[in-house]
Amino acid sequence: MKKLKYPIVMSLALAFIFIGCGDQRKSSNGALTSNVADRVYVAPGEHDEYYAFISGGFSGQLSVYGLPSGRLFKVIPVFSQDAEKAWGYNEETKPMLNTSHGFVPWDDSHHPDISQTNGELDGRWVFINGNNTPRIAKIDLSVFETTEIIEIPNSAGNHSSAFVTENTEYVVAGTRFSVPVPQRDMPISEYKGNFKGALTFISVNPEDGGMNIKFQLLMPGFDYDLSHPGRGNSHGWFFFSTYNTEEASTLMEVNASQNDKDFIAAVNWKKIEEYVNNGGGTMMPANYAHNVYDEETHTGTSTMKKEVLVVNPSEVPDAVYLLPTPKSPHGCDVDPTGEYIVGSGKLSADLTVHSFTKMLAAIEGKKYDGDAYGIPILKFEDVLAGTVSQPGLGPLHTEFDGKGNAYTTFFISSEVVKWKLGTWEVVDRQPCFYSVGHLMIPGGNSRKPFGKYVVAMNKITKDRYLPTGPEVTQSAQLYDISGEKMELLLDFPTVGEPHYAAGIAADIVKARSKKIFELKNNHHKYGIQSDADVRVERNGKEVHIYMSMIRSHFNPDNIEGIKVGDKVYFHVTNLEQDYDVPHGVSMIGANTSELLIMPGQTETFVWEPKQPGVWPFYCTDFCSALHQEMQGYVRVSPANSNIDLSWSLGE
Amino acid sequence: MKKSRIIMALAALLPLLLFVFPLWKITLEAPQYPTPLGMYIHINDFSDANPHDIKNINLMNHYVGMKYIPDAIPEFKIFPIGIIITTVIGLIIALKANHKWFLYWFIMMVLVSTAGLIDFYIWEYDYGHDLDPKAIMKFTNPDGSVMGFQPPFFGSKDILNFRAHSYPQLGAYCLALGIALGLISYFMGKKERN
């Protein structure tokens, strides 16, 4: 009987909130609500005002939507193989999915964040974390492709990640699960005091976005859940919410929910950076992959790195502090001014907001409430800016509109609640359908949110769409927040289980978008510049085909002299230099995927023919009126045959 | 120095601007080309209106069997020499000769330019009509004759899915102005004499 009590309370609360909200929805109808459809309608040929980059969750990818229309433009392959784009199938991108655990063609992508300059979105890159096998990926927005993936050593469940500092100095990767560092065989029951939580600071090269792990802060064995950078006055600090400060390792839902307060860890990264630049920290053996895709060679390379610089927080006095926050905080969000740090104690009835100014004053006064493994704990009352009292059930995440309002999602009561910074009063609430997780205001993680829309990412949809069997779509909801009252404008389905999203004004990104790859800049090892370079070469049992494609033929289109047991590499260059004219190529029986090759690009796939015969290949992307004719044959002879290698076009 | 001689010298020099500005432009518009394809014709070369336009025009045109727009045609060697010679002649006339020679220079220029335009028309006609017999697509006119794809000589015209425009550019206007100044300098010279 005791066990049942909690769910009953929850369902009662849920029912209560839904009834309450139903009434409110009617009363919020303003003069403009009659033309809701108009406000999300983007006429044929016109462009959306914002790009929304919505994480693909367990799909491992990143999806690109337009706002306000909610139209899906592209799914960018990041951590998972994608046959549509040959990602992880062609020879060029296989290295991108390499890790210290080998080829891991999947991950759980969570939190995208757009690069910033002076605290404003610059639209150059999107960073996103792989939660499962800890990784951070960088997507270049000139091509909308993943161009770099770095694995995070000493971590597990890379969750409080990937968020960038004001000038994209760093992207962080905080571990959700603490683990033995270095990994070793030890009893799980000896977790407490032995496991460590790594907060990883990856520096970003301002020129090309190149990532490099600058240092890892080895924190106590809590779970590090979410994080946000400081900005404005608090630029130079990073804030991480924690749970399981109990350091429990079993039946976590109970054992990690015992402390009335957990912490938000405040990290003065500038101080640690200075310490590291002066030779501080310890080099520690490690093993992690750093994968980089080069746009001129159209090829990814994977390098295994062998060491990482670790910093023990007690080595750097005044760099790390713990802010007590009730109770099992999830979201950790910093307002655009950088003054307020909102911690959503997901099991707490209230919303806790800390003050950066008060935090500095408390540090100055050294009024500590003890310490955890040498890290000072500040007094709750000394850092508290205010409390939003009983705003809803199960607060998760908060975003800001830049006009002094905050918007918090409530998972259990399934709603977005708008409240005022400073007065802490609730001013509006809107229901979500259903069970909202993150929300996003374009520019939300910057000093200048655009403040026109909020997108709620819901975990459950139930009856909102046509049913598709037991698994129904996940969805996002778009609210207009330009007025005093929020207004629901649109539902749209999403890829995977979207966690977080990042939004940006379309004009910032559009202006940088690439239309083609210049053929003359193609430095692929097996690329060709013109039909004069077309050839087939044998090297033992390896055959390399240097093939070109252009509307509407392959060159060569007939190849003979291939034998069973050969390893045949198709290196295919698209000679087109026209926008939006990719070609595809696929080979019968190849154990990879088709290649989709952009103008000026070279891609390679491997085919190992197992049977003699004459086997066709063809273009997989409708390219021209003669697309159906874009095809060719490979003659495969028995292994002992002495037919010479030959190739031709038009003979 | 007499005004007429200065004008004549100017007339002789203006056509040199053909080495700076394009002579002509052919533009091809179609629904699937939000940015139209375009090609500039200079005194000594073809050039893209936008990167890779000529390559893409060739790719389009190969369906109906049109030849690739050549990298170099003989005219690109002859025309620059012609312009330099006529400029030199014009300058010598401006310095030394009687105003009647201004008129002869003007007539020569009109003849040379007309010859150039005729040559342009012949090139266009050939480019649009001399099609590969193995062309992928063959179109006929309503009377049954083989359809040509000659761009307009001057003005605009529909060719299958394209709307083609053909208009002179700044270089051509400089040439025309030079020729006109030649005639003006003749009349000025005549007046100065009287």
Short mmCIF file of N, CA and C in Angstrom, two decimals, chain A residues 354-450:
data_model
loop_
_atom_site.label_atom_id
_atom_site.label_comp_id
_atom_site.label_asym_id
_atom_site.label_seq_id
_atom_site.Cartn_x
_atom_site.Cartn_y
_atom_site.Cartn_z
N HIS A 354 19.28 31.48 -7.82
CA HIS A 354 20.45 32.01 -7.13
C HIS A 354 20.88 33.32 -7.76
N SER A 355 21.57 34.13 -6.96
CA SER A 355 22.07 35.41 -7.45
C SER A 355 23.58 35.33 -7.59
N PHE A 356 24.07 35.70 -8.75
CA PHE A 356 25.52 35.68 -8.97
C PHE A 356 26.22 36.70 -8.08
N THR A 357 25.61 37.89 -7.96
CA THR A 357 26.20 38.95 -7.11
C THR A 357 26.31 38.49 -5.66
N LYS A 358 25.21 37.88 -5.19
CA LYS A 358 25.22 37.39 -3.81
C LYS A 358 26.24 36.27 -3.64
N MET A 359 26.37 35.47 -4.68
CA MET A 359 27.34 34.39 -4.61
C MET A 359 28.75 34.96 -4.43
N LEU A 360 29.07 35.99 -5.22
CA LEU A 360 30.40 36.61 -5.11
C LEU A 360 30.62 37.19 -3.71
N ALA A 361 29.55 37.82 -3.18
CA ALA A 361 29.64 38.41 -1.84
C ALA A 361 29.87 37.33 -0.79
N ALA A 362 29.17 36.22 -0.94
CA ALA A 362 29.31 35.11 0.03
C ALA A 362 30.72 34.53 -0.03
N ILE A 363 31.25 34.45 -1.28
CA ILE A 363 32.62 33.93 -1.43
C ILE A 363 33.59 34.90 -0.76
N GLU A 364 33.35 36.18 -0.99
CA GLU A 364 34.18 37.23 -0.40
C GLU A 364 34.20 37.10 1.13
N GLY A 365 33.01 36.88 1.70
CA GLY A 365 32.88 36.78 3.16
C GLY A 365 33.30 35.43 3.72
N LYS A 366 33.61 34.50 2.81
CA LYS A 366 34.02 33.15 3.22
C LYS A 366 33.07 32.52 4.24
N LYS A 367 31.76 32.78 4.05
CA LYS A 367 30.78 32.20 4.97
C LYS A 367 30.35 30.84 4.44
N TYR A 368 31.14 29.83 4.75
CA TYR A 368 30.87 28.51 4.19
C TYR A 368 30.03 27.67 5.13
N ASP A 369 29.35 26.72 4.53
CA ASP A 369 28.52 25.79 5.28
C ASP A 369 29.18 24.42 5.15
N GLY A 370 30.44 24.35 5.49
CA GLY A 370 31.19 23.10 5.35
C GLY A 370 31.78 22.97 3.96
N ASP A 371 32.21 21.76 3.65
CA ASP A 371 32.76 21.53 2.32
C ASP A 371 32.51 20.09 1.89
N ALA A 372 32.66 19.82 0.62
CA ALA A 372 32.54 18.47 0.09
C ALA A 372 33.84 18.15 -0.61
N TYR A 373 34.58 17.22 -0.04
CA TYR A 373 35.89 16.83 -0.60
C TYR A 373 36.75 18.05 -0.85
N GLY A 374 36.70 19.01 0.07
CA GLY A 374 37.55 20.19 -0.03
C GLY A 374 36.94 21.34 -0.84
N ILE A 375 35.75 21.11 -1.42
CA ILE A 375 35.12 22.20 -2.17
C ILE A 375 34.15 22.94 -1.24
N PRO A 376 34.33 24.27 -1.06
CA PRO A 376 33.47 24.99 -0.12
C PRO A 376 31.99 24.95 -0.55
N ILE A 377 31.13 24.75 0.45
CA ILE A 377 29.69 24.81 0.22
C ILE A 377 29.22 26.16 0.77
N LEU A 378 28.57 26.95 -0.09
CA LEU A 378 28.07 28.24 0.37
C LEU A 378 26.74 28.03 1.10
N LYS A 379 26.33 29.06 1.88
CA LYS A 379 25.07 28.92 2.61
C LYS A 379 23.91 29.24 1.67
N PHE A 380 22.89 28.40 1.73
CA PHE A 380 21.73 28.53 0.85
C PHE A 380 21.16 29.94 0.89
N GLU A 381 20.94 30.46 2.09
CA GLU A 381 20.29 31.77 2.24
C GLU A 381 21.17 32.89 1.67
N ASP A 382 22.49 32.68 1.69
CA ASP A 382 23.40 33.73 1.24
C ASP A 382 23.43 33.90 -0.27
N VAL A 383 23.05 32.85 -0.99
CA VAL A 383 23.14 32.93 -2.46
C VAL A 383 21.76 33.01 -3.11
N LEU A 384 20.73 32.84 -2.31
CA LEU A 384 19.37 32.79 -2.86
C LEU A 384 18.91 34.18 -3.31
N ALA A 385 18.49 34.27 -4.59
CA ALA A 385 17.93 35.54 -5.08
C ALA A 385 16.45 35.59 -4.79
N GLY A 386 15.81 34.45 -4.91
CA GLY A 386 14.37 34.41 -4.68
C GLY A 386 13.82 33.04 -5.02
N THR A 387 12.55 32.88 -4.74
CA THR A 387 11.89 31.60 -4.96
C THR A 387 10.57 31.84 -5.66
N VAL A 388 10.34 31.07 -6.72
CA VAL A 388 9.01 31.10 -7.32
C VAL A 388 8.21 30.04 -6.58
N SER A 389 7.21 30.48 -5.86
CA SER A 389 6.54 29.61 -4.93
C SER A 389 5.45 28.78 -5.63
N GLN A 390 5.55 27.49 -5.50
CA GLN A 390 4.57 26.53 -5.99
C GLN A 390 4.06 26.83 -7.41
N PRO A 391 4.98 26.94 -8.36
CA PRO A 391 4.54 27.30 -9.72
C PRO A 391 3.94 26.14 -10.51
N GLY A 392 4.18 24.90 -10.09
CA GLY A 392 3.68 23.75 -10.83
C GLY A 392 4.37 22.52 -10.29
N LEU A 393 4.19 21.39 -10.98
CA LEU A 393 4.77 20.15 -10.47
C LEU A 393 5.88 19.64 -11.39
N GLY A 394 7.05 19.40 -10.80
CA GLY A 394 8.16 18.82 -11.57
C GLY A 394 8.84 19.81 -12.49
N PRO A 395 9.39 20.91 -11.97
CA PRO A 395 10.08 21.89 -12.84
C PRO A 395 11.32 21.27 -13.48
N LEU A 396 11.53 21.55 -14.74
CA LEU A 396 12.70 21.00 -15.42
C LEU A 396 13.62 22.08 -15.95
N HIS A 397 13.14 22.85 -16.92
CA HIS A 397 14.05 23.75 -17.65
C HIS A 397 13.46 25.14 -17.78
N THR A 398 14.36 26.11 -17.84
CA THR A 398 13.92 27.51 -17.93
C THR A 398 14.63 28.19 -19.09
N GLU A 399 13.87 28.97 -19.87
CA GLU A 399 14.48 29.84 -20.88
C GLU A 399 13.99 31.26 -20.62
N PHE A 400 14.58 32.23 -21.31
CA PHE A 400 14.30 33.64 -21.01
C PHE A 400 14.01 34.39 -22.30
N ASP A 401 13.15 35.42 -22.20
CA ASP A 401 12.80 36.15 -23.43
C ASP A 401 13.62 37.43 -23.61
N GLY A 402 14.50 37.73 -22.66
CA GLY A 402 15.31 38.95 -22.79
C GLY A 402 14.56 40.19 -22.33
N LYS A 403 13.29 40.02 -21.90
CA LYS A 403 12.52 41.17 -21.42
C LYS A 403 12.19 41.00 -19.93
N GLY A 404 13.00 40.19 -19.25
CA GLY A 404 12.80 40.02 -17.82
C GLY A 404 11.82 38.91 -17.45
N ASN A 405 11.42 38.12 -18.43
CA ASN A 405 10.53 37.00 -18.13
C ASN A 405 11.25 35.68 -18.30
N ALA A 406 10.85 34.73 -17.48
CA ALA A 406 11.39 33.38 -17.58
C ALA A 406 10.24 32.42 -17.86
N TYR A 407 10.56 31.34 -18.54
CA TYR A 407 9.56 30.34 -18.92
C TYR A 407 10.09 28.99 -18.48
N THR A 408 9.34 28.33 -17.60
CA THR A 408 9.81 27.06 -17.06
C THR A 408 8.86 25.95 -17.44
N THR A 409 9.45 24.81 -17.81
CA THR A 409 8.61 23.64 -18.13
C THR A 409 8.38 22.82 -16.87
N PHE A 410 7.20 22.23 -16.79
CA PHE A 410 6.85 21.36 -15.66
C PHE A 410 6.41 20.03 -16.23
N PHE A 411 7.20 19.01 -15.93
CA PHE A 411 6.98 17.70 -16.55
C PHE A 411 5.70 17.05 -16.01
N ILE A 412 5.55 17.05 -14.69
CA ILE A 412 4.42 16.32 -14.11
C ILE A 412 3.10 17.03 -14.40
N SER A 413 3.08 18.33 -14.23
CA SER A 413 1.83 19.04 -14.52
C SER A 413 1.72 19.43 -16.00
N SER A 414 2.73 19.10 -16.81
CA SER A 414 2.69 19.23 -18.26
C SER A 414 2.29 20.63 -18.72
N GLU A 415 3.15 21.59 -18.46
CA GLU A 415 2.80 22.97 -18.81
C GLU A 415 4.07 23.82 -18.89
N VAL A 416 3.90 24.98 -19.53
CA VAL A 416 4.94 26.01 -19.52
C VAL A 416 4.42 27.14 -18.65
N VAL A 417 5.23 27.57 -17.70
CA VAL A 417 4.82 28.64 -16.79
C VAL A 417 5.73 29.84 -16.99
N LYS A 418 5.08 30.98 -17.20
CA LYS A 418 5.83 32.23 -17.38
C LYS A 418 5.87 32.99 -16.06
N TRP A 419 7.04 33.42 -15.68
CA TRP A 419 7.16 34.17 -14.42
C TRP A 419 8.17 35.30 -14.58
N LYS A 420 8.12 36.22 -13.63
CA LYS A 420 8.96 37.42 -13.75
C LYS A 420 10.21 37.30 -12.89
N LEU A 421 11.35 37.61 -13.50
CA LEU A 421 12.60 37.64 -12.75
C LEU A 421 12.56 38.83 -11.80
N GLY A 422 12.96 38.63 -10.57
CA GLY A 422 13.01 39.74 -9.61
C GLY A 422 11.80 39.76 -8.70
N THR A 423 10.59 39.66 -9.29
CA THR A 423 9.39 39.64 -8.43
C THR A 423 8.97 38.20 -8.13
N TRP A 424 9.44 37.26 -8.97
CA TRP A 424 9.19 35.83 -8.78
C TRP A 424 7.71 35.47 -8.83
N GLU A 425 6.90 36.34 -9.49
CA GLU A 425 5.46 36.02 -9.56
C GLU A 425 5.14 35.33 -10.88
N VAL A 426 4.23 34.38 -10.80
CA VAL A 426 3.78 33.67 -12.00
C VAL A 426 2.81 34.57 -12.73
N VAL A 427 3.04 34.78 -14.04
CA VAL A 427 2.13 35.68 -14.78
C VAL A 427 1.28 34.94 -15.80
N ASP A 428 1.67 33.75 -16.19
CA ASP A 428 0.87 33.05 -17.20
C ASP A 428 1.27 31.58 -17.20
N ARG A 429 0.35 30.74 -17.65
CA ARG A 429 0.70 29.33 -17.83
C ARG A 429 -0.08 28.76 -19.01
N GLN A 430 0.55 27.84 -19.72
CA GLN A 430 -0.10 27.20 -20.86
C GLN A 430 0.16 25.70 -20.79
N PRO A 431 -0.87 24.89 -21.06
CA PRO A 431 -0.67 23.44 -21.01
C PRO A 431 0.17 22.94 -22.19
N CYS A 432 0.85 21.82 -22.00
CA CYS A 432 1.58 21.14 -23.08
C CYS A 432 0.97 19.76 -23.29
N PHE A 433 1.03 19.29 -24.52
CA PHE A 433 0.40 18.00 -24.85
C PHE A 433 1.47 17.04 -25.35
N TYR A 434 2.07 16.24 -24.53
CA TYR A 434 1.96 16.17 -23.09
C TYR A 434 3.36 15.95 -22.53
N SER A 435 3.55 16.21 -21.26
CA SER A 435 4.78 15.90 -20.55
C SER A 435 6.00 16.53 -21.21
N VAL A 436 6.09 17.80 -21.03
CA VAL A 436 7.15 18.57 -21.68
C VAL A 436 8.50 18.37 -20.97
N GLY A 437 9.57 18.33 -21.75
CA GLY A 437 10.91 18.26 -21.19
C GLY A 437 11.57 19.62 -21.29
N HIS A 438 12.43 19.78 -22.29
CA HIS A 438 13.06 21.08 -22.51
C HIS A 438 12.11 22.02 -23.25
N LEU A 439 12.45 23.28 -23.22
CA LEU A 439 11.82 24.28 -24.08
C LEU A 439 12.93 25.14 -24.66
N MET A 440 12.61 25.86 -25.72
CA MET A 440 13.65 26.66 -26.37
C MET A 440 13.08 27.97 -26.89
N ILE A 441 13.76 29.05 -26.57
CA ILE A 441 13.50 30.35 -27.19
C ILE A 441 14.70 30.60 -28.10
N PRO A 442 14.49 30.90 -29.41
CA PRO A 442 15.66 31.15 -30.25
C PRO A 442 16.60 32.16 -29.59
N GLY A 443 17.88 31.81 -29.57
CA GLY A 443 18.86 32.67 -28.89
C GLY A 443 18.83 32.51 -27.39
N GLY A 444 18.13 31.50 -26.89
CA GLY A 444 17.92 31.32 -25.45
C GLY A 444 19.20 31.25 -24.65
N ASN A 445 20.19 30.56 -25.16
CA ASN A 445 21.45 30.47 -24.40
C ASN A 445 22.42 31.56 -24.84
N SER A 446 21.93 32.80 -24.90
CA SER A 446 22.82 33.89 -25.29
C SER A 446 22.40 35.14 -24.54
N ARG A 447 23.12 36.22 -24.79
CA ARG A 447 22.74 37.48 -24.13
C ARG A 447 21.54 38.11 -24.80
N LYS A 448 21.23 37.66 -26.03
CA LYS A 448 20.12 38.28 -26.76
C LYS A 448 19.14 37.26 -27.31
N PRO A 449 18.24 36.77 -26.46
CA PRO A 449 17.20 35.89 -26.99
C PRO A 449 16.30 36.68 -27.95
N PHE A 450 15.79 36.00 -28.98
CA PHE A 450 14.94 36.70 -29.94
C PHE A 450 13.52 36.94 -29.38
#
